XYZ file of C-alpha atoms in Angstrom:
483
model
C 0.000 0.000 0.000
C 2.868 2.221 0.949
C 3.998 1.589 -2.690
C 1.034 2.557 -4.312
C 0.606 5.932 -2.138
C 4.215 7.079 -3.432
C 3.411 6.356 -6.864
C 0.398 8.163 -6.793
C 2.286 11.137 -5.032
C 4.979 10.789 -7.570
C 2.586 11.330 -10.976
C 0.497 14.066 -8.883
C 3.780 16.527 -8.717
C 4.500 15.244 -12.392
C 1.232 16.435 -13.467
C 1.790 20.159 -11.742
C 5.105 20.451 -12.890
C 4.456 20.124 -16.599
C 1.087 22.202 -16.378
C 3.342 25.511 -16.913
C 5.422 23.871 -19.230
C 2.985 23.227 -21.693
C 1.426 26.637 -20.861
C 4.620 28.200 -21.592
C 5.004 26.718 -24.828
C 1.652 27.687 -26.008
C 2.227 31.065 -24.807
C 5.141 31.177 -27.094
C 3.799 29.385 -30.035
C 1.289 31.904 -30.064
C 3.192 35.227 -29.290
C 5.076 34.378 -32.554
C 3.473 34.560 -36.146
C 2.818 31.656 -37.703
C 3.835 30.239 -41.263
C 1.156 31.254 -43.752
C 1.164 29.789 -47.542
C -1.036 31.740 -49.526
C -1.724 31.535 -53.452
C -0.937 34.833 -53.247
C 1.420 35.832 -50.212
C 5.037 34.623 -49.643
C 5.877 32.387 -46.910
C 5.274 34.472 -43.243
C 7.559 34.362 -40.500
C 8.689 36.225 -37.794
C 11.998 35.531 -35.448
C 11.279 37.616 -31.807
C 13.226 38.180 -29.387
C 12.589 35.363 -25.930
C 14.385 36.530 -22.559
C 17.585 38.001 -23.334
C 18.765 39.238 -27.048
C 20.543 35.704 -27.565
C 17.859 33.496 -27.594
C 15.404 33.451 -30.581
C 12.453 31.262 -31.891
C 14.375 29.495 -34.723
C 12.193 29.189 -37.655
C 11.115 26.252 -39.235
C 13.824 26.317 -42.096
C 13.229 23.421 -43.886
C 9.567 25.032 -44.821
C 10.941 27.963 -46.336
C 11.564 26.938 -50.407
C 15.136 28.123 -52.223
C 14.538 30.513 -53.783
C 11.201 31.674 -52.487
C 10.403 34.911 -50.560
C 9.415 35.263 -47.192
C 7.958 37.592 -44.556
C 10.251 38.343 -41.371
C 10.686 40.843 -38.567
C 13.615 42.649 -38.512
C 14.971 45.802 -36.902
C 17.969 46.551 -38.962
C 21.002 48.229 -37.624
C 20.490 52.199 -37.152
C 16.523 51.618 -37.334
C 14.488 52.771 -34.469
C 11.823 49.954 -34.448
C 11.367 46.545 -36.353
C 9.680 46.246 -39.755
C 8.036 43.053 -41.842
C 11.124 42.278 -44.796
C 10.848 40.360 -47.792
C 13.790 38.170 -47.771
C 14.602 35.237 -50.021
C 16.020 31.762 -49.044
C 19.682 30.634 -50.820
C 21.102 27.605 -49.647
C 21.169 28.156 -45.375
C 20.607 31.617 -45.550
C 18.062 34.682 -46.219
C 19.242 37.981 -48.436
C 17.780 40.915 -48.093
C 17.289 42.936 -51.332
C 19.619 40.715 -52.634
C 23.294 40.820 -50.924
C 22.400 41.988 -47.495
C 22.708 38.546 -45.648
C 20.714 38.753 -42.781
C 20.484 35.211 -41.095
C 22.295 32.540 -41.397
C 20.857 29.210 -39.964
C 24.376 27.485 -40.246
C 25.526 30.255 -37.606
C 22.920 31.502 -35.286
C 24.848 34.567 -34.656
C 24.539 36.454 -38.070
C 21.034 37.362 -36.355
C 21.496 40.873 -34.317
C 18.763 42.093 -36.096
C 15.774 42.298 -33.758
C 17.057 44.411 -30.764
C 18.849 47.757 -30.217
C 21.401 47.225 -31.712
C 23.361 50.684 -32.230
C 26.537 49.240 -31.303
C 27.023 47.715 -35.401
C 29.977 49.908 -35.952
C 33.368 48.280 -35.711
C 35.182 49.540 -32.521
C 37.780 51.708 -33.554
C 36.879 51.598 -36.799
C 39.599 48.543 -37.317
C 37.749 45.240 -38.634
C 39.316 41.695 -38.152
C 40.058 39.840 -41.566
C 40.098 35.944 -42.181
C 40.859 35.394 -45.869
C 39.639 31.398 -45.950
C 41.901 29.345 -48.652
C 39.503 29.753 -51.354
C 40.744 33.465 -51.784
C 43.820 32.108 -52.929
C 42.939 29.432 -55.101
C 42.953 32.075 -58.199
C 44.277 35.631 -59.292
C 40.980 36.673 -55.991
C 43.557 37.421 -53.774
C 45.016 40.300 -55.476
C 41.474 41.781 -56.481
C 40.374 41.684 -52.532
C 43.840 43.017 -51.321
C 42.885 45.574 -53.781
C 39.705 46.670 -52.484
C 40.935 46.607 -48.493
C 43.755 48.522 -49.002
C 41.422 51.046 -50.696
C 39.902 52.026 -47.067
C 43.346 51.769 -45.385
C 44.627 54.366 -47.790
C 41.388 56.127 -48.246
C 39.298 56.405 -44.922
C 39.802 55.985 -41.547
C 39.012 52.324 -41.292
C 42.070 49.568 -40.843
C 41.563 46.420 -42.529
C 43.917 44.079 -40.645
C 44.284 40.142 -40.592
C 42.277 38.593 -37.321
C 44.438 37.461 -34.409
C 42.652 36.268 -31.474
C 39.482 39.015 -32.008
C 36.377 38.196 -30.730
C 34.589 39.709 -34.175
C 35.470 39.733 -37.194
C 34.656 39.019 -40.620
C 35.615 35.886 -43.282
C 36.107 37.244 -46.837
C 35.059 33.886 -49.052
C 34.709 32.729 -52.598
C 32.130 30.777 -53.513
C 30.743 28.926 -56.716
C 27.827 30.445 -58.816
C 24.354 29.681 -57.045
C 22.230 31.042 -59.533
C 21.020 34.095 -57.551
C 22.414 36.657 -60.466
C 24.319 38.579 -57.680
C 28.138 39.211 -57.475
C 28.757 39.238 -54.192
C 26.945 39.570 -50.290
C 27.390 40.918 -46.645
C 25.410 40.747 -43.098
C 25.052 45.147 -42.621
C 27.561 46.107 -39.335
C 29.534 44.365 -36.679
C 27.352 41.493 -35.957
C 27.302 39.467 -32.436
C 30.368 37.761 -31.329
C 31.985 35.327 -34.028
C 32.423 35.747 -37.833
C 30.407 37.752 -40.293
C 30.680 36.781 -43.499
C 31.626 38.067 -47.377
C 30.881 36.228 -50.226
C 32.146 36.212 -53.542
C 30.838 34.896 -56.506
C 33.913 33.319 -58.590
C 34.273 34.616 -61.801
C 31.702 37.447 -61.207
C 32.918 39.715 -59.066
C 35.156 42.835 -59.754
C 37.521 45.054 -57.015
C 33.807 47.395 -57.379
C 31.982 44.460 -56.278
C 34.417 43.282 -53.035
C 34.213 47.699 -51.898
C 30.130 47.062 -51.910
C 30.551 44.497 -49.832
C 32.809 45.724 -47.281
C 30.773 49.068 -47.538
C 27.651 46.832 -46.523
C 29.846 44.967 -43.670
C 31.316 48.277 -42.360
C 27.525 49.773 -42.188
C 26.293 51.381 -44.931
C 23.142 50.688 -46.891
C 21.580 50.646 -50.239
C 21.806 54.150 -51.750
C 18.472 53.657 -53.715
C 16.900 52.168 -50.616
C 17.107 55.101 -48.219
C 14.319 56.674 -46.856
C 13.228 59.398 -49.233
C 14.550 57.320 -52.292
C 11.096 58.397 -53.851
C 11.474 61.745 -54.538
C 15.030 60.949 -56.327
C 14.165 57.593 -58.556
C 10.665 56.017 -59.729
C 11.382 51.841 -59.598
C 9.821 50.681 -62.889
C 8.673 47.213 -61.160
C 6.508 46.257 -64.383
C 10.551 45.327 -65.671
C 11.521 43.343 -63.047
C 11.770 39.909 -62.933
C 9.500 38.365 -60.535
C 12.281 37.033 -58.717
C 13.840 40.073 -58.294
C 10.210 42.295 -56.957
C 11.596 42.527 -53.597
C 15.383 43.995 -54.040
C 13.917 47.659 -53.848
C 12.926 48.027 -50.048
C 13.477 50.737 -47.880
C 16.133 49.670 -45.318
C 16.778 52.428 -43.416
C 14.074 54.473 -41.331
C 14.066 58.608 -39.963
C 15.933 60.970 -42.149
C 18.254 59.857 -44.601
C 21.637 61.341 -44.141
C 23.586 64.320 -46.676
C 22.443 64.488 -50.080
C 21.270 61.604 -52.393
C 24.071 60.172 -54.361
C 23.405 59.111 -57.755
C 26.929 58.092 -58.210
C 27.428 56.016 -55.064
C 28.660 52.769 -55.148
C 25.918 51.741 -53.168
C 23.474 52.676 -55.728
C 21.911 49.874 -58.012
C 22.528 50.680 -61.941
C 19.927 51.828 -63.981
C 19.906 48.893 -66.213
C 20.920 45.708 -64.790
C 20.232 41.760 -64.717
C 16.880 42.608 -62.786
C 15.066 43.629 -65.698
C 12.699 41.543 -67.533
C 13.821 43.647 -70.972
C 17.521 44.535 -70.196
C 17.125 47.587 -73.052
C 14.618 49.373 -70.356
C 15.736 50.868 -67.031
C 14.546 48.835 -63.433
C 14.583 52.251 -62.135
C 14.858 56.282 -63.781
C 15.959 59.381 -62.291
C 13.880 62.435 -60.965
C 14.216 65.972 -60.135
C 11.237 67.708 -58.454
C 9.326 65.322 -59.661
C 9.628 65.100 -62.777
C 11.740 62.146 -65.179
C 14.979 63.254 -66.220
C 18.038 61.642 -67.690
C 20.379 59.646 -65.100
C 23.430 60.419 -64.891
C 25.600 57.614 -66.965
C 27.524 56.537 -63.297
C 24.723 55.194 -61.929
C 25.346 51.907 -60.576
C 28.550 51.573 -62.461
C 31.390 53.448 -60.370
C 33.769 50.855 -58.980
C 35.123 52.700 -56.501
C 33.454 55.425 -53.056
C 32.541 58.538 -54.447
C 33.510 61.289 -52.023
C 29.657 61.565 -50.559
C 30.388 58.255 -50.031
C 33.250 58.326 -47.838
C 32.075 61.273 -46.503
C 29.000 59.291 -45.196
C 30.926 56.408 -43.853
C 33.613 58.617 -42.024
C 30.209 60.847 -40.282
C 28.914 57.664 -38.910
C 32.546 56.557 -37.801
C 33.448 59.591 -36.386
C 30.009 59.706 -34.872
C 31.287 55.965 -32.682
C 33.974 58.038 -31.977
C 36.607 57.483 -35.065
C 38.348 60.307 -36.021
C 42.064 59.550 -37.896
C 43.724 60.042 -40.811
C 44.139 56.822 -43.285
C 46.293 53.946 -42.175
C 47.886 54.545 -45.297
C 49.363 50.885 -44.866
C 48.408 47.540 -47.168
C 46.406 44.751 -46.009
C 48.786 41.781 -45.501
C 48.065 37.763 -45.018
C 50.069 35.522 -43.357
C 49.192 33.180 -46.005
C 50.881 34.928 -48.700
C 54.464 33.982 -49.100
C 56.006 37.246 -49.245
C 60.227 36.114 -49.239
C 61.546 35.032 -52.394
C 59.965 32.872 -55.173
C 61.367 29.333 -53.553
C 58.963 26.462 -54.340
C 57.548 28.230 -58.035
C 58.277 25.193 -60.284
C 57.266 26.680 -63.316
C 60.909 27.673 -64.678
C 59.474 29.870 -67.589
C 57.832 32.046 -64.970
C 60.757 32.220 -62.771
C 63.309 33.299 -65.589
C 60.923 35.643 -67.103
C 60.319 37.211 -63.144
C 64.296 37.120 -62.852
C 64.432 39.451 -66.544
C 61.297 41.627 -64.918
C 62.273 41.842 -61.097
C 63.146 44.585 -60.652
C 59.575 46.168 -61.565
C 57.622 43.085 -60.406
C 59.457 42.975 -56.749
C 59.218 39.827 -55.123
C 56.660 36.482 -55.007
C 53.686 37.316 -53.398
C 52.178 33.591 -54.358
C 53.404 30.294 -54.910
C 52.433 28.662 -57.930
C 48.785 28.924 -59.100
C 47.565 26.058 -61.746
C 44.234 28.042 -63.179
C 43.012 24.651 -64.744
C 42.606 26.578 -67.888
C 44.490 25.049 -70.826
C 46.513 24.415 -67.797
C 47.540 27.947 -67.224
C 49.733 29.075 -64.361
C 49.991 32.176 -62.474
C 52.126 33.434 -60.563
C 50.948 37.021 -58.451
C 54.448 39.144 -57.638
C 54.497 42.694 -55.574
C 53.525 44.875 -58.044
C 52.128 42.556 -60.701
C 51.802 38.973 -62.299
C 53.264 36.479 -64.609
C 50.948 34.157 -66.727
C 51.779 30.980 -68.501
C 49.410 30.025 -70.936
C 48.814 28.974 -74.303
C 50.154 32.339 -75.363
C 53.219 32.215 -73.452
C 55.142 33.383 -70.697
C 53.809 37.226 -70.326
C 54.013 39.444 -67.728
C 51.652 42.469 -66.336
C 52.517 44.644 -64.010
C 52.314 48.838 -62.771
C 49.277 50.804 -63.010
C 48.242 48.699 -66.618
C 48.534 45.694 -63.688
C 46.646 47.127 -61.480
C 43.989 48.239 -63.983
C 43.638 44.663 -65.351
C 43.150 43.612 -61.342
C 40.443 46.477 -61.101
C 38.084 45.541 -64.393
C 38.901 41.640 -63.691
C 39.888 38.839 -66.023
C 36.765 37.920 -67.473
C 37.060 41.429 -69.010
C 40.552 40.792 -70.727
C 41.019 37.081 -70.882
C 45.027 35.935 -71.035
C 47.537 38.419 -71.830
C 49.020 37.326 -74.988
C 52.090 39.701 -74.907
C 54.173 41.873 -72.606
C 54.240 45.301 -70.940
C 55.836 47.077 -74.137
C 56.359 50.824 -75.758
C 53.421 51.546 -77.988
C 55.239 51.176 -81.616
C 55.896 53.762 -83.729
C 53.477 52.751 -86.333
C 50.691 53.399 -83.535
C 52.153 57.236 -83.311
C 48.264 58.511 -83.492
C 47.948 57.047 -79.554
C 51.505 58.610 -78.538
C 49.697 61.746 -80.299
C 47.063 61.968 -77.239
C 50.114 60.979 -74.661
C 49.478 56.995 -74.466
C 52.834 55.306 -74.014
C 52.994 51.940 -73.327
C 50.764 48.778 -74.131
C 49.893 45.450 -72.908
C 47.788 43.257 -75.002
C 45.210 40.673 -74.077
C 42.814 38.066 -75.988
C 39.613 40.234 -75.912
C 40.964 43.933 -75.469
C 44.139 46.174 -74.785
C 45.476 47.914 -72.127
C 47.189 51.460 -72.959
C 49.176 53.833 -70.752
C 51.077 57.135 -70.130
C 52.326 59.411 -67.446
C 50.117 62.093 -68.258
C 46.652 60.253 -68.961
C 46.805 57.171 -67.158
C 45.024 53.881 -68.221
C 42.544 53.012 -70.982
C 41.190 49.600 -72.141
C 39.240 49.180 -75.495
C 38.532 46.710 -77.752
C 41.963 44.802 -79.528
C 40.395 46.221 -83.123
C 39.777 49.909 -81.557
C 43.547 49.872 -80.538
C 44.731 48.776 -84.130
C 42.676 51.223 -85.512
C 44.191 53.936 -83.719
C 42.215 57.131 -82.850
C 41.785 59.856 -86.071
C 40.832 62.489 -83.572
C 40.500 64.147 -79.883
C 36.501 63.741 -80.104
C 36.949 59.924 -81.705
C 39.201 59.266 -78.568
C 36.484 60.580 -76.544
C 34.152 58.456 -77.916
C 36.282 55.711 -77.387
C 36.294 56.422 -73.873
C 32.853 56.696 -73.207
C 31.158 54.015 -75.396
C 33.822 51.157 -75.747
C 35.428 51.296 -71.944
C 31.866 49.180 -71.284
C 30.381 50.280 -68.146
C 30.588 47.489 -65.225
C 27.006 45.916 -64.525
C 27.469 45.489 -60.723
C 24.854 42.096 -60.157
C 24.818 43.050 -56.224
């Protein structure tokens, strides 16, 4: 009998214990909102906030479909309250408006979206790097170095490789996955751990990785601020259905300094969202009425000075106020002593003809795995062995080839060399030197700096001051930035 009485007593406190339980779980099932499939509506979800800012409802992932958009909750960095977002599913995360990543279900972190969360600027203004090893699998490397040491000689920020920091952020490149953008960032310092960049191989330019790192460093959409209206009109009868929802508003209040047409935060006027690329996905306005865009929309490759204006006010407003590093980003993983270990001995007799302007190995040995090409990157340029040769780029035609990207040029087929005499019409307009590649040519001099145009434009040579012009405008082909 004794038995029985304690077994009885035992399922009685069972029962009271896991009365609040349950109660507590319905209380939170229904606090948060549902999934809701419509004919009509995306996918609904909303992540809130539990007892402290760590903890969130974790969504029901495997409901949401690739590709597919979705409602959520988010208060974005900066914003005084939460908002409902449209963001799309890609593999284990959700974009927003297309390269803002902003949750990753692989790492739970990436979420600081849903409380105050004023604290997104990097402290300091110096930002961690991990380059992961598939930056160096290709020429990437040198494009990314590119774009960091662009803030450390520009702006106040330091790009610097992570040691032991608590935050930081992993620059990676990835293979196509069929989302049309370049490139994509969480917005801000997120919680503690790793915020990552990625890359789309093949698809992204220096222009591209600065985006990115503008996006990771802070800085929004410039065609998504708040009073976007009364500068564009989005023409969303031309855009793709997948694409409805890359025109939000992200930030909320009053949008900061002057609109910026030029920004490189600012979505082209024509790009890969449009269901007819020949019309515009958005068009310009001034009070009120249609007007021509400017022709940098969307397609400057590097901050205008609004821009880093705008990123040094909201540094200097966390308390940042220095001039540039004026120092390059460096990786422990790049060799940087001697060219030991290069087995290509083409490459390392042409580098021993051309060191003194290439300075020293900055890579070992890169196999491309096209018509088994190898590369080798140096200081202050790069050495290709391919089907064309042993050739050599390096200087400011180098560092313009780096800047458009490869897919632009293809190979180089010769080297660095004085523009002959029998091309006396380009030394005419103060172009001095030349480096050829399979699709189009590189040209140079002290006075006027770079150009690239089409192999045929350069043998043609230019008959006048307004047919160089022309040259420059309409066959230097604007960059279509997919962000």
């Amino acid at each position: 009998m004794k038995k029985i009485i304690l077994q009885l007593c035992f399922l009685v406190l069972l029962t009271i214990a896991t009365v609040p339980l349950q109660a507590q779980v319905t209380r939170a099932d229904s606090s948060s909102e549902i999934l809701q499939r419509t004919a009509t509506a995306p996918a609904a979800i909303n992540l809130k906030r539990l007892r402290t800012s760590a903890e969130y409802f974790r969504p029901d992932f495997e409901v949401l479909q690739q590709g597919e958009y979705s409602i959520i909750s988010l208060r974005l960095p900066g914003n005084s309250a939460a908002k409902d977002y449209y963001v799309k599913k890609i593999g284990s995360k959700l974009y927003l408006n297309g390269d803002i990543i902003v949750h990753d279900f692989n790492l739970m972190s990436t979420l600081s979206y849903t409380t105050n969360n004023n604290s997104y600027t990097w402290p300091d203004g110096t930002v961690p790097v991990i380059l992961d090893n598939s930056v160096f699998a290709s020429d990437y490397y040198v494009i990314i170095k590119s774009a960091l040491d662009y803030f450390n000689y520009h702006t106040s920020i330091i790009f610097k490789e992570r040691t032991n920091e608590s935050n930081y952020i992993i620059i990676s490149c990835i293979d196509n996955d069929g989302s049309g953008k370049a490139g994509a960032s969480p917005i801000g310092k997120g919680g503690s751990g790793g915020n990552k960049i990625e890359l789309i191989k093949d698809a992204f330019s220096r222009g591209t990785v600065i985006h990115e790192l503008m996006h990771a460093l802070g800085i929004y959409h410039e065609q998504s601020r708040s009073d976007r209206d009364k500068y564009v009109e989005i023409k969303f009868d031309n855009i793709k259905a997948a694409a409805k929802h890359n025109f939000q508003i992200e930030r909320d209040g009053i949008a900061r300094g002057a609109y910026d047409y030029c920004s490189i935060m600012h979505y082209p006027a024509f790009n890969s969202f449009a269901i007819d690329e020949t019309k515009p996905t958005l068009v310009c306005k001034n009070n009120g009425v249609i007007v021509a865009c400017p022709g940098c929309v969307g397609n400057n490759d590097e901050p205008t000075r609004m821009d880093l204006d705008g990123l040094d006010a909201l540094y200097r407003g966390a308390g940042v106020s220095r001039a540039p590093y004026n120092h390059p980003f460096e990786s422990a993983n790049v060799p940087i002593s001697g060219c030991i270990g290069v087995t290509d001995l083409s490459i390392v007799d042409k580098w021993k003809a051309y060191k003194g302007a290439l300075g020293d190995c900055r890579s070992g040995l890169i196999n491309l795995g096209i018509l088994a090409a190898n590369l080798v990157r140096f200081e202050h340029g790069a050495i290709y062995h391919s089907t064309h040769g042993v050739n050599v780029v390096y200087g400011d035609i180098y560092k313009h080839f780096v800047a458009k990207g490869f897919v632009r040029f293809g190979f180089p087929t010769s080297d660095e060399e004085d523009i002959p005499v029998t091309f006396s019409g380009w030394r005419r307009y103060g172009y001095t030197r030349v480096s050829k590649f399979e699709v189009r040519t590189i040209i140079w001099g002290p006075r006027v700096g770079t150009m690239d145009l089409l192999n045929a434009d350069y043998v043609a040579g230019p008959l006048t001051r307004e047919q160089l012009k022309l040259l420059e405008l309409q066959r230097t082909e604007p960059i279509r930035l997919q962000h």
